[in-house]
Coordinates of C-alpha atoms in Angstrom, one line a residue:
Chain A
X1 CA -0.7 9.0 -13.0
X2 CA -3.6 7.3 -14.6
X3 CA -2.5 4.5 -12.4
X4 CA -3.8 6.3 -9.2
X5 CA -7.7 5.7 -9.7
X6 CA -8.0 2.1 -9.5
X7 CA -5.1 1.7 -6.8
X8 CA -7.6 3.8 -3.8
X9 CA -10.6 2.3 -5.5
X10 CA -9.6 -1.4 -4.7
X11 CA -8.1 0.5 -1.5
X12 CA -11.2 2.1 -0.6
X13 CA -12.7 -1.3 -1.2
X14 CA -10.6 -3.1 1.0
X15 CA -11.3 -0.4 3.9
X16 CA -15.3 -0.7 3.4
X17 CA -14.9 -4.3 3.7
X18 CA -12.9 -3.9 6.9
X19 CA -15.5 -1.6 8.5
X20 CA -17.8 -4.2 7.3
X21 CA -16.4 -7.0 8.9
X22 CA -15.7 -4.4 12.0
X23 CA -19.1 -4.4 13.0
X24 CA -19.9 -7.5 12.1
X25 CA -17.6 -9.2 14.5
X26 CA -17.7 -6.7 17.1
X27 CA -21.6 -6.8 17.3
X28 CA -21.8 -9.6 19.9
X29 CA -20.0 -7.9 22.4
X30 CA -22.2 -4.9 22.0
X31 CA -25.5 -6.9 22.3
X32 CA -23.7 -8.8 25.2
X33 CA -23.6 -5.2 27.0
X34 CA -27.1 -4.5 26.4
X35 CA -28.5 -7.5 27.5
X36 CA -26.7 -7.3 30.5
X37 CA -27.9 -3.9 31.4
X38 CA -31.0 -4.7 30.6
X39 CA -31.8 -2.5 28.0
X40 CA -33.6 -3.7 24.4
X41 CA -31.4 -4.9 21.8
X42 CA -29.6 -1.5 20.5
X43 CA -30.9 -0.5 16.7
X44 CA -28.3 -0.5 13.9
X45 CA -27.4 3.3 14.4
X46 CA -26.4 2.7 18.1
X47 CA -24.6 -0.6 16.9
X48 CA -22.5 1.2 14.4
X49 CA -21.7 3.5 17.1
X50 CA -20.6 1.6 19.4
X51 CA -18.5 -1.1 17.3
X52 CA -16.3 1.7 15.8
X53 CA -14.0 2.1 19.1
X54 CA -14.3 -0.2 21.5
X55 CA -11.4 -1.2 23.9
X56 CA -10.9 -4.4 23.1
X57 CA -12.5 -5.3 19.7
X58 CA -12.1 -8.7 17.9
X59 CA -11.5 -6.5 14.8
X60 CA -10.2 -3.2 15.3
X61 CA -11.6 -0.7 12.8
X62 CA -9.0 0.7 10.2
X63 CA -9.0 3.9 11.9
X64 CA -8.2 2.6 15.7
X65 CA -5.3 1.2 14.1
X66 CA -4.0 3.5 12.1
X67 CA -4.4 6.1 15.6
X68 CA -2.5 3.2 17.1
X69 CA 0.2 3.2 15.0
X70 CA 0.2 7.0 14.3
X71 CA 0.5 7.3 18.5
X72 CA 3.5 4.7 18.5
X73 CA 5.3 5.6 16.1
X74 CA 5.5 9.5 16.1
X75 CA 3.6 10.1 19.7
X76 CA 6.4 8.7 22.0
X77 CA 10.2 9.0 23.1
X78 CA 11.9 6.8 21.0
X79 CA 13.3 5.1 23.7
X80 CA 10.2 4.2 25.6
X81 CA 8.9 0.9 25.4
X82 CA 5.7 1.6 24.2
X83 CA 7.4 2.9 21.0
X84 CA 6.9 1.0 17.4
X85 CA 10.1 3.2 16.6
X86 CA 11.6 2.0 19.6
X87 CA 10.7 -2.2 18.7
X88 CA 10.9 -2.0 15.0
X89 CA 14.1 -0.7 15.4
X90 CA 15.0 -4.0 17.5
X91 CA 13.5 -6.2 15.1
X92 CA 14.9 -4.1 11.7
X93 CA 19.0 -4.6 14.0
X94 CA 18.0 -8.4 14.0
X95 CA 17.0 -8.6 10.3
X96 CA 19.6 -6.6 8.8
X97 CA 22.3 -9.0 10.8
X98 CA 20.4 -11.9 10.1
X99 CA 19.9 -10.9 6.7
X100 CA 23.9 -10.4 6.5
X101 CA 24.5 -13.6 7.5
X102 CA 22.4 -15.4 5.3
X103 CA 23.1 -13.5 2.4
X104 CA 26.9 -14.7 3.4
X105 CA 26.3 -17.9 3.8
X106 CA 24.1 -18.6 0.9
X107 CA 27.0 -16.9 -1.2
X108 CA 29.6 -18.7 -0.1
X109 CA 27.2 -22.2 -0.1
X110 CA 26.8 -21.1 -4.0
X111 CA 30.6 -20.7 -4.7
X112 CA 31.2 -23.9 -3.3
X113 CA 28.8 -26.0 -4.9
X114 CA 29.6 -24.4 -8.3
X115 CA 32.9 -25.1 -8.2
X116 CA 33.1 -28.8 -6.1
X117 CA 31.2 -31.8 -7.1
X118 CA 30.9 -33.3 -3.7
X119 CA 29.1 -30.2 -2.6
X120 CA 27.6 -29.9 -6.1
X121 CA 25.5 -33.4 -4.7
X122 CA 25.5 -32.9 -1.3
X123 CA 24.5 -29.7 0.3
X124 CA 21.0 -29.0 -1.9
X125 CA 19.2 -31.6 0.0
X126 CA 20.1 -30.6 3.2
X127 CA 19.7 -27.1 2.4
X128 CA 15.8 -27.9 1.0
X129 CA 15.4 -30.5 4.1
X130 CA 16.4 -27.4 6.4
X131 CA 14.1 -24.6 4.5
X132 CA 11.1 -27.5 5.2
X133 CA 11.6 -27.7 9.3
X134 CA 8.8 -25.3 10.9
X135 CA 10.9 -21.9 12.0
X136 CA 8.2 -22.2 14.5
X137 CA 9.4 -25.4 16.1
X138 CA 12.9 -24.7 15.5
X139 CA 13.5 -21.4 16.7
X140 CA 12.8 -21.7 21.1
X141 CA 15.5 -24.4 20.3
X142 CA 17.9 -22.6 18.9
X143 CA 17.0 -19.7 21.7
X144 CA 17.6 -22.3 24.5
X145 CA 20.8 -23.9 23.3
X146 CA 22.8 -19.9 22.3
X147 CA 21.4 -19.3 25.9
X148 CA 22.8 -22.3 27.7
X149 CA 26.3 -21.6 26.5
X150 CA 25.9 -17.5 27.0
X151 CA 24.6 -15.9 23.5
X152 CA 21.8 -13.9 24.3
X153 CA 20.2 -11.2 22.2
X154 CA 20.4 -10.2 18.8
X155 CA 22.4 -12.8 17.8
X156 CA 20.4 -15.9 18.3
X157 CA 17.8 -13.8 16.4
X158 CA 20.0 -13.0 13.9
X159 CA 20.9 -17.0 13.6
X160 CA 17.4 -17.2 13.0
X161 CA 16.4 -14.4 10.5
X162 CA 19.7 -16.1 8.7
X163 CA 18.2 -19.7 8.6
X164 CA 15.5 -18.7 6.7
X165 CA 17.3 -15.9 4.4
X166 CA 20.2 -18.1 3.2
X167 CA 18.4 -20.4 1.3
X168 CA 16.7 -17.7 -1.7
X169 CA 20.0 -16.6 -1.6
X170 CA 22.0 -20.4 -2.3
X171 CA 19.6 -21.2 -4.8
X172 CA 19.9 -17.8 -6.5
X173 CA 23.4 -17.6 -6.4
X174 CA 23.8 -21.1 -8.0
X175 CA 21.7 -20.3 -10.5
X176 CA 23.4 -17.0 -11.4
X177 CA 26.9 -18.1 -11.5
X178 CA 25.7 -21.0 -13.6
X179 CA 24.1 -18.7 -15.7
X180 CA 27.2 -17.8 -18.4
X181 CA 27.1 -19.9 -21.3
X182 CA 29.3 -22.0 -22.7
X183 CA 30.8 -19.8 -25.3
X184 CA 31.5 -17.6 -22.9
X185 CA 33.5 -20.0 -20.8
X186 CA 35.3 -21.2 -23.9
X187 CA 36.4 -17.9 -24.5
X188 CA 38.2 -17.2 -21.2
X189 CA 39.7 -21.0 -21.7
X190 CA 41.1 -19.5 -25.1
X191 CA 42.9 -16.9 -23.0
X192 CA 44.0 -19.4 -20.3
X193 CA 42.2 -18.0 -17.6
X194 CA 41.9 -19.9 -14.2
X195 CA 39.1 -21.0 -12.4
X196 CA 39.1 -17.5 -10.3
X197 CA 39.6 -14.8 -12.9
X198 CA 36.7 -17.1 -14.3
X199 CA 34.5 -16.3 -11.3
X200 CA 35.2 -12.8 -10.8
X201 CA 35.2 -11.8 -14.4
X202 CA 32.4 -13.4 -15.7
X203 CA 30.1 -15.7 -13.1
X204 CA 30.0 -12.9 -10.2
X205 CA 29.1 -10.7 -12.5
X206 CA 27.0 -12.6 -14.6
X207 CA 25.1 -13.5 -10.9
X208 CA 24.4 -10.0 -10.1
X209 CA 20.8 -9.9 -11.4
X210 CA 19.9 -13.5 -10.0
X211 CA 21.4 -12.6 -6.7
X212 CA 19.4 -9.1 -6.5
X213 CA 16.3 -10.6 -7.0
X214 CA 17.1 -13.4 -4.1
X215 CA 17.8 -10.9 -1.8
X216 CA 14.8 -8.7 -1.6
X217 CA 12.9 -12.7 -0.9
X218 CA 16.0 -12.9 1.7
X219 CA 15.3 -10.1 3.2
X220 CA 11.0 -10.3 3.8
X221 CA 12.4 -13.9 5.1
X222 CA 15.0 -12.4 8.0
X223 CA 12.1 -10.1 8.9
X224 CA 10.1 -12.9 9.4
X225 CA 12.8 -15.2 10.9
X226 CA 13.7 -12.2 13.6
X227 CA 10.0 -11.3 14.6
X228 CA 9.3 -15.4 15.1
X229 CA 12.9 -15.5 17.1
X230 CA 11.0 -12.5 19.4
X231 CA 8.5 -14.6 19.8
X232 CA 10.0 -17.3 22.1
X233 CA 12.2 -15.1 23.8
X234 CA 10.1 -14.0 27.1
X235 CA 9.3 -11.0 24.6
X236 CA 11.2 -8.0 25.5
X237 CA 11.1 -6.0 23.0
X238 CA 10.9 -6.2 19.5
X239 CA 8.1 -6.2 17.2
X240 CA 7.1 -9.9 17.7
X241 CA 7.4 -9.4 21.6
X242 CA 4.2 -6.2 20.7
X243 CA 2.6 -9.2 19.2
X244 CA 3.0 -11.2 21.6
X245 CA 2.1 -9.1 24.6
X246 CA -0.9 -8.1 22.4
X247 CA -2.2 -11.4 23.0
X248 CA -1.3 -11.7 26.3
X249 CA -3.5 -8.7 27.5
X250 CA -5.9 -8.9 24.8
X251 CA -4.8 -5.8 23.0
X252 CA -5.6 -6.5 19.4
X253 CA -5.7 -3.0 18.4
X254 CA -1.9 -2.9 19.4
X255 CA -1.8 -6.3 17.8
X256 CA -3.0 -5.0 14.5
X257 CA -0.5 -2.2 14.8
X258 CA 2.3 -4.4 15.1
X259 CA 1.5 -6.0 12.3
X260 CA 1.2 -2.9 10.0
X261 CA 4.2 -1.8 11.3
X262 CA 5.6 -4.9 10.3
X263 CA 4.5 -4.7 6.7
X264 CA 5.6 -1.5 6.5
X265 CA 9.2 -1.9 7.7
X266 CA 9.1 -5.3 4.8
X267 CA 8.2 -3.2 2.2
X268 CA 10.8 -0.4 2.9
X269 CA 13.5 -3.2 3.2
X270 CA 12.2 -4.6 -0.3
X271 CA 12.3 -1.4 -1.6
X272 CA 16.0 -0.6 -0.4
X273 CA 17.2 -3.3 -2.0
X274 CA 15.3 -2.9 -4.9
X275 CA 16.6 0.8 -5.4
X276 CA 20.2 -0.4 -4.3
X277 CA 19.4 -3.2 -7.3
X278 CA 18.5 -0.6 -9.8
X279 CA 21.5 1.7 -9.1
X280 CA 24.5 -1.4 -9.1
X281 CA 22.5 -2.6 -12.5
X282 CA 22.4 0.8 -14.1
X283 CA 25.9 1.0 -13.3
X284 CA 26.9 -2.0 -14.6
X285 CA 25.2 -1.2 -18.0
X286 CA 22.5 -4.7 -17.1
X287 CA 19.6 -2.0 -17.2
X288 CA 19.0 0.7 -20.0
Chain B
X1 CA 55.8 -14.8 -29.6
X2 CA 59.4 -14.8 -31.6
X3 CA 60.0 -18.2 -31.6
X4 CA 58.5 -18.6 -35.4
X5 CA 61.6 -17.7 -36.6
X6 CA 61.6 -20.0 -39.2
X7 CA 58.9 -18.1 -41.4
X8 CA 58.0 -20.8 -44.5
X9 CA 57.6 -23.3 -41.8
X10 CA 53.7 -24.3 -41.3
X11 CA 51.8 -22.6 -38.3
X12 CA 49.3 -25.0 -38.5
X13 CA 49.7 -28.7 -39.1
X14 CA 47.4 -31.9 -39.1
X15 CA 48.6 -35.3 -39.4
X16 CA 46.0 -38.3 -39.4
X17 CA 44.2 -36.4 -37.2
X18 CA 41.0 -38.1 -35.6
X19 CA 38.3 -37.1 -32.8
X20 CA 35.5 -39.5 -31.1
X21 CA 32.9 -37.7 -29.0
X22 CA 31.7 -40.6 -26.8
X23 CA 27.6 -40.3 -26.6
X24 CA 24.8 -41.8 -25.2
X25 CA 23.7 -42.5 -28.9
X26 CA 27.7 -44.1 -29.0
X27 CA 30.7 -42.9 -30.5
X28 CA 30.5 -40.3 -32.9
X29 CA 33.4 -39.7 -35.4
X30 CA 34.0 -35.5 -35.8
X31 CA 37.0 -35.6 -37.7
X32 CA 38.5 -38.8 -39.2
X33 CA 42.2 -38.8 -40.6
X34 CA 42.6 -35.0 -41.2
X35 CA 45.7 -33.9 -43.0
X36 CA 46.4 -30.2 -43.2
X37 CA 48.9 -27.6 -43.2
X38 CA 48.1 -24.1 -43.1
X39 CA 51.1 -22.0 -43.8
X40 CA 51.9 -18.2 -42.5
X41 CA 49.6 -15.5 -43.6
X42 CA 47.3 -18.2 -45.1
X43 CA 43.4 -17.2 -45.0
X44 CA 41.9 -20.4 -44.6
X45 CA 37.8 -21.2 -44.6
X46 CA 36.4 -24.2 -43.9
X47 CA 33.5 -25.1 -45.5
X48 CA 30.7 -28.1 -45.3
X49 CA 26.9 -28.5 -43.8
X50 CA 26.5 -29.3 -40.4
X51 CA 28.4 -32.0 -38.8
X52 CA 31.3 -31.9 -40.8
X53 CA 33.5 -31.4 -38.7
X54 CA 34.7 -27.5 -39.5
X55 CA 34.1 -26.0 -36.0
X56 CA 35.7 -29.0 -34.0
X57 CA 38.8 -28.8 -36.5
X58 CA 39.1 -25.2 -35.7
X59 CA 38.5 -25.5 -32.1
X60 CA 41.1 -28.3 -31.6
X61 CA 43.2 -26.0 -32.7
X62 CA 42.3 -24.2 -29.8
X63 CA 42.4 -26.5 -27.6
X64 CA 39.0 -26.7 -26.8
X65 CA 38.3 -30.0 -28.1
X66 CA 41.3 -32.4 -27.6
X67 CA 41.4 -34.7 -30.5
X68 CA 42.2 -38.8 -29.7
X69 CA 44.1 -39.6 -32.3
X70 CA 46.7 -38.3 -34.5
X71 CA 49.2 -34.8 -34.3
X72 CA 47.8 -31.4 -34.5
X73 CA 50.9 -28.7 -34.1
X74 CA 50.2 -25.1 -33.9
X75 CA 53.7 -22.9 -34.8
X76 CA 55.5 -26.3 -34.1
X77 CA 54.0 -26.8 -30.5
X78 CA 50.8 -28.7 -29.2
X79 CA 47.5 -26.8 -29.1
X80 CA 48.0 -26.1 -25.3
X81 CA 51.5 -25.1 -25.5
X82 CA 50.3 -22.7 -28.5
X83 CA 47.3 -21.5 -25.4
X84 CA 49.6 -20.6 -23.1
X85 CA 52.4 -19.3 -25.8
X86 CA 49.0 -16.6 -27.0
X87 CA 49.3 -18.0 -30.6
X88 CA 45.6 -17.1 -31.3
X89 CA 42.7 -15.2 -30.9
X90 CA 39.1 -16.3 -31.2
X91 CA 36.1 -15.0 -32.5
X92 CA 32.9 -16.8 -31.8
X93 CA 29.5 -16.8 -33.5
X94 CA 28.2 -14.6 -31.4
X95 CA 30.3 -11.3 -30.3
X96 CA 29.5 -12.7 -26.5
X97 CA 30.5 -9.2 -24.9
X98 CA 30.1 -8.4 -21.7
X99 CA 27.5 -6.4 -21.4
X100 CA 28.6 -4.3 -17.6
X101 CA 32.1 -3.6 -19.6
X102 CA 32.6 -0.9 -22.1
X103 CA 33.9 -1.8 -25.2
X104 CA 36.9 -1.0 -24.0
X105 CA 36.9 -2.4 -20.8
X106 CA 35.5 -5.8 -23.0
X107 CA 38.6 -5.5 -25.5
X108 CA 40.9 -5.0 -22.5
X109 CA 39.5 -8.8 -20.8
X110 CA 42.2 -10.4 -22.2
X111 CA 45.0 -8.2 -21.7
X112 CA 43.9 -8.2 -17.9
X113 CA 44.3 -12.0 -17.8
X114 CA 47.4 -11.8 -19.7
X115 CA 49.1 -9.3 -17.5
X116 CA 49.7 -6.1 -19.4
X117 CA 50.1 -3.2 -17.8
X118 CA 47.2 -0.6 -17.4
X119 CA 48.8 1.9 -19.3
X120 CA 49.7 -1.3 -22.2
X121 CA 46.1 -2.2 -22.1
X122 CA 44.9 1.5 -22.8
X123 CA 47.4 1.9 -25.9
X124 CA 46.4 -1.4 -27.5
X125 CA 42.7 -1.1 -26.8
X126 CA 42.9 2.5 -29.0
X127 CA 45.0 0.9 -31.4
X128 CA 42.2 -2.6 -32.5
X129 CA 39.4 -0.5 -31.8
X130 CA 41.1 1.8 -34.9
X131 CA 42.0 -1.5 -36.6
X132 CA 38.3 -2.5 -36.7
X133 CA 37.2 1.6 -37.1
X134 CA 35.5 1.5 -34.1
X135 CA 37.9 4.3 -33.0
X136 CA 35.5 6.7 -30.1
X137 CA 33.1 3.6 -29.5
X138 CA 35.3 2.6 -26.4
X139 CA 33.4 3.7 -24.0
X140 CA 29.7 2.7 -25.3
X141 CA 28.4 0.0 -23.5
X142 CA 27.8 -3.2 -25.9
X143 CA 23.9 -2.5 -26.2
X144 CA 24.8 0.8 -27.9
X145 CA 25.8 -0.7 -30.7
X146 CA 24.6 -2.5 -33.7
X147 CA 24.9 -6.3 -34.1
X148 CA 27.9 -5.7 -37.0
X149 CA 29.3 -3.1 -34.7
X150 CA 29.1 -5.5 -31.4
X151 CA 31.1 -8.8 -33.9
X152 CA 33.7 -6.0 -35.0
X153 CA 34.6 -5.6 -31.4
X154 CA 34.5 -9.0 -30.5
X155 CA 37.4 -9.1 -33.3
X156 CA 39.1 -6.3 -31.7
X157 CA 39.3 -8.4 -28.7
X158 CA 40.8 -11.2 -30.4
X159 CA 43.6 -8.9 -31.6
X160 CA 44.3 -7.1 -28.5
X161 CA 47.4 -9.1 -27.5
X162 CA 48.7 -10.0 -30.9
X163 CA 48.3 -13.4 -31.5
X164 CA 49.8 -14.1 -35.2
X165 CA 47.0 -16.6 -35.7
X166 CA 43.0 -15.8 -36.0
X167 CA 40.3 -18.5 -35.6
X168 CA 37.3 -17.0 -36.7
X169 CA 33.7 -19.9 -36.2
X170 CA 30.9 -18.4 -38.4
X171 CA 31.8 -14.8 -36.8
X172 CA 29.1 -13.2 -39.3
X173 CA 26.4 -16.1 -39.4
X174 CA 24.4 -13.9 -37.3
X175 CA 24.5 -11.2 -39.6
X176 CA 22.4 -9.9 -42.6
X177 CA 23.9 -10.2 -46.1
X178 CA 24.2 -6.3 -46.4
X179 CA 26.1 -5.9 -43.0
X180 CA 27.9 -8.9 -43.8
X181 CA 29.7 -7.9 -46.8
X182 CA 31.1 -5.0 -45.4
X183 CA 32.1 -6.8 -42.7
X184 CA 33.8 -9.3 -45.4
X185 CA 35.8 -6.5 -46.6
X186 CA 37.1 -5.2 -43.9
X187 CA 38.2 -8.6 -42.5
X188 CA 40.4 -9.2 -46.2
X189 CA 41.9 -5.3 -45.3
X190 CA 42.5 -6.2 -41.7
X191 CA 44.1 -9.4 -43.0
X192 CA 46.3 -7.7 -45.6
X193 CA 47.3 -5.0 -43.1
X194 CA 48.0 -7.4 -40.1
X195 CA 49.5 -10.4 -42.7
X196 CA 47.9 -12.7 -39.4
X197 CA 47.2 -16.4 -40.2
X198 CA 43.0 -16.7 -40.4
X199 CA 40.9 -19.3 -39.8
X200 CA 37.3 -18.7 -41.0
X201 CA 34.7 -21.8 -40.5
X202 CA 31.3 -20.5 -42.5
X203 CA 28.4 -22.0 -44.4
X204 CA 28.6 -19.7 -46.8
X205 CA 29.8 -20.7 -50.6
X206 CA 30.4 -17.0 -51.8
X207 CA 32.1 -15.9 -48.0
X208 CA 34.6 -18.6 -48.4
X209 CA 35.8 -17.7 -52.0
X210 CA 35.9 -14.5 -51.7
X211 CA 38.0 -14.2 -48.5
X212 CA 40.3 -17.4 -48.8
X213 CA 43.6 -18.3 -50.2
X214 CA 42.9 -22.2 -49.5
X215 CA 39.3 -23.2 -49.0
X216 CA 39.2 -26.5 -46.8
X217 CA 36.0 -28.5 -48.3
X218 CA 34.7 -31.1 -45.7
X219 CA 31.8 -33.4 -45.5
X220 CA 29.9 -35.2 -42.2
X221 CA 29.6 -38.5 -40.7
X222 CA 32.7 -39.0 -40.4
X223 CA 34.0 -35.6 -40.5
X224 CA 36.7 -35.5 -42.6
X225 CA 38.2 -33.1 -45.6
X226 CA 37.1 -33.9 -49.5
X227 CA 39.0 -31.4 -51.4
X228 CA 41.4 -28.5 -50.4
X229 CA 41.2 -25.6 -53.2
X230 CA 44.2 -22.9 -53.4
X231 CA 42.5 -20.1 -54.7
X232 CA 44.1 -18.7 -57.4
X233 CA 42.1 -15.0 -57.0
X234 CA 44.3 -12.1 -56.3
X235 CA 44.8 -10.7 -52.6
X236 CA 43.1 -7.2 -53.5
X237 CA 39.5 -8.0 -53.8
X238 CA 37.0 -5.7 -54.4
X239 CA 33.4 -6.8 -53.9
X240 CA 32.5 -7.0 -57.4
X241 CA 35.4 -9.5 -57.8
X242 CA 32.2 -11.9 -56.9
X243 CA 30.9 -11.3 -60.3
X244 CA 34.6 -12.6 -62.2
X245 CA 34.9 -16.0 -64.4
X246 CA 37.8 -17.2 -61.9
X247 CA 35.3 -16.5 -58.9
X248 CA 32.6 -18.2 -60.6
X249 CA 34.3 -21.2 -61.3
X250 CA 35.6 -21.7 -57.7
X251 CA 32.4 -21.7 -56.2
X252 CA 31.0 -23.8 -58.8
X253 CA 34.3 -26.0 -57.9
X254 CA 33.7 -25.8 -53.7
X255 CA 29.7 -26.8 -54.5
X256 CA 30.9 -29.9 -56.7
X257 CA 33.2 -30.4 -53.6
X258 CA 30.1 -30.2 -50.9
X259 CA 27.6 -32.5 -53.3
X260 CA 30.5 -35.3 -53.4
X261 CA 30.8 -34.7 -49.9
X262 CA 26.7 -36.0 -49.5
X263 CA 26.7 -38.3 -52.4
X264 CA 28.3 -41.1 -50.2
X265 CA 26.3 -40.9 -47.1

């Protein structure tokens, strides 16, 4: 547990710095008050006071958000809309489809261009051109045309989180089942095995470490794909629609909250599939 | 696997046998009119430096290279025929086991893709893993055992489904000298007991004569054979059968062999 020490120092660090910056940034609005109520320009005890909790900050302090999320999270019915429970769990539905999907696709995009040469040469550059399209620009598109012809919901999410998870996954995948040398290959050949005992006795397996480590950058991706696909939507719920409404009303507090709600659910979907990782390698004898 | 009923006729046999690789650097001759014939129960090595042609003989025989000129017959058929037929087993340089399989679940690869039944895969599996004395190592994973220990299993592999013929590329090249030896022996008592047709491509001037009954000389560019010795060494051989006149003058006559092999490059 040595470890411990420096990880709150450089956190402690971190929230000084935020603090720091609080009252930095929030100052003007405190001087704005003052001058407006006429009263002299407020010392630097008043000033710390009064940039610690303000409604609307440019920078919420570390502990406003925390509060925030604290509230959200654990301080409401699950099913009200003012729940981070209630939208993360929108967003999380979205990503693990999306993810799904892309995981799928990327998979089955592998297996075909490891074992067809017109694939082999065709679909990398399409699937590189489509990774370099702005999910930004692309997603309201996608939105509108599932709408126009009656697919609403998680799914044209879920398209999206998928568009941007596939790809770590292809080129993993490709990568991995390439991955068995050529000795290896020789030797089935020696026992006249065919082109699919090859893949399932030697080139899944052989992928399985490749394709774990593409899926936990697949899976950070479909969060990202489904919170930008919330964006778009007219914001409903979801935890790109709290963004979003955040900056409608000028709540960054529940802006900030969002987002730490955000990195939180991305790091306990990383983890998952790092811990699902470590268990299917253990018991594959790939880990000691 | 019967259909050698004809026991004194040759299980392997190379007429004018001749293989081009096409490069970028152009055509490079690998084996240039090889004539050969390895008879049943025959422990064969073939010996030379790199280039010489040794592994591409033996994996033609397998059908891994395809040679372009010539006949190569393996028990009377052609090297894909022999394939399909399970004429032979082979061991690589490296043991190349899968590491997520047990080394029984690695020996029992082949028999999968071969079709045995599950209860015919678990009889045959005990019986090569006691033919290489690996008996109670089945289920250790590969990492669990030693370098010797992992080669000894890849032989066990090769076994598993019988094949009368055993092609064997530099199996212990990865080896050290001490692990090696034993290794040596127990190939020439897993020969004896078996009576399979061997293989046995190595660099090594003492490894060839003390294993072989016909050690296959050949030299590089082109690949081709410059003397075929019968060995005239008894089949029991202990290890200090290495220290003997007869063994002696063998090696001397397989490095006479090798040097006439280079002294026309």
């Amino acid at each position: 547990m040595r470890s411990i020490l420096p990880v709150v120092t450089v956190v402690l660090i971190i929230v000084a710095l935020w603090y720091a910056a609080a009252v930095r940034l929030n100052a003007p609005w405190v001087y704005d008050q003052a001058e407006r109520a006429g009263a002299p320009a407020p010392g630097f005890g008043q000033l710390l006071g009064e940039t610690m909790d303000q409604e609307r900050p440019v920078l919420p302090t570390p502990h406003q958000v925390v509060t925030e999320l604290v509230k959200s999270t654990f301080g409401m019915a699950v099913s009200s809309k003012r729940s981070l429970v209630y939208h993360g769990w929108v967003t999380i539905s979205a990503t693990l489809l999306g993810f799904a999907m892309g995981t799928g696709l990327g998979i089955l995009l592998a297996v075909g261009i490891i074992h067809n040469r017109a694939m082999d040469l065709s679909v990398m550059p399409w699937a590189i051109a489509s990774q370099t399209i702005p999910i930004l620009a692309i997603a309201p598109m996608i939105i509108v045309v599932l709408n126009s012809i009656g697919v609403q919901g998680l799914i044209p999410k879920a398209i999206i989180s998928a568009f941007l998870s596939f790809f770590p996954v292809l080129v993993g995948m490709v990568k991995g089942l390439r991955s068995p040398d050529q000795m290896q290959l020789d030797l089935l050949a020696t026992y006249g095995a065919s082109k699919r005992e090859t893949f399932w006795k030697l080139r899944l397996p052989s992928s399985m470490p490749y394709l774990f480590t593409s899926l936990k950058v697949g899976i950070a991706a479909s969060l990202v794909g489904a919170i930008v696909g919330e964006l778009p939507t007219g914001a409903v719920a979801g935890l790109g629609a709290r963004l979003l409404s955040g900056s409608y009303y000028g709540q960054t507090v529940q802006i900030w909250a969002a987002l730490f709600a955000a990195a939180l659910v991305a790091a306990v979907l990383v983890m998952a599939v790092g811990v699902i990782e470590g268990r299917v390698l253990r018991r594959m004898g790939m880990v000691r | 696997m019967k259909d050698n009923l004809n026991i004194s006729a040759p299980v392997i046999e190379a007429k004018g046998l001749n293989l081009v690789f096409q490069t970028s650097d152009g055509p490079v001759h690998a084996l240039k009119d090889v004539n050969l014939t390895i008879n049943k129960g025959d422990f064969v090595s073939f010996i030379g430096p790199s280039g010489c042609g040794k592994t591409t003989f033996l994996r033609s025989i397998a059908a891994l290279e395809h040679p372009t000129g010539g006949t190569l017959t393996v028990n009377g058929m052609s090297p894909d025929e022999a394939r399909r037929k399970r004429a032979y087993g082979y061991v690589f340089q490296a043991a190349g086991l899968y590491p997520w399989r047990t080394i029984a679940g690695n020996i029992k690869l082949p028999l999968e893709i071969m079709g045995f039944s599950r209860a015919e895969q678990d009889e045959r599996v005990a019986r090569v893993l006691d033919l290489v004395e690996l008996a109670g190592f089945g289920k250790k994973f590969p990492w669990q055992l030693s370098g010797g220990m992992q080669q000894r299993a890849s032989i066990a592999r090769a076994l598993a489904f019988d094949a009368d013929i055993l092609l064997m590329d530099e199996p212990f090249g990865a080896l050290d000298e001490i692990v090696r030896d034993r290794l040596n022996e127990e190939v020439l008592k897993l020969w004896a007991r078996t009576g399979k047709t061997i293989g046995f491509v190595t660099h090594s001037i003492p490894e060839a004569v003390y294993l072989s009954t016909k050690i296959v000389v050949m030299s590089p560019r082109p690949g081709r054979i410059t003397d075929v010795i019968d060995s005239p060494l008894p089949k029991e051989r202990p290890l200090d059968i290495r220290d003997s006149r007869e063994f002696i003058e063998i090696a001397h006559r397989v490095r006479e062999g090798l040097r006439a092999g280079h002294a026309d490059d």
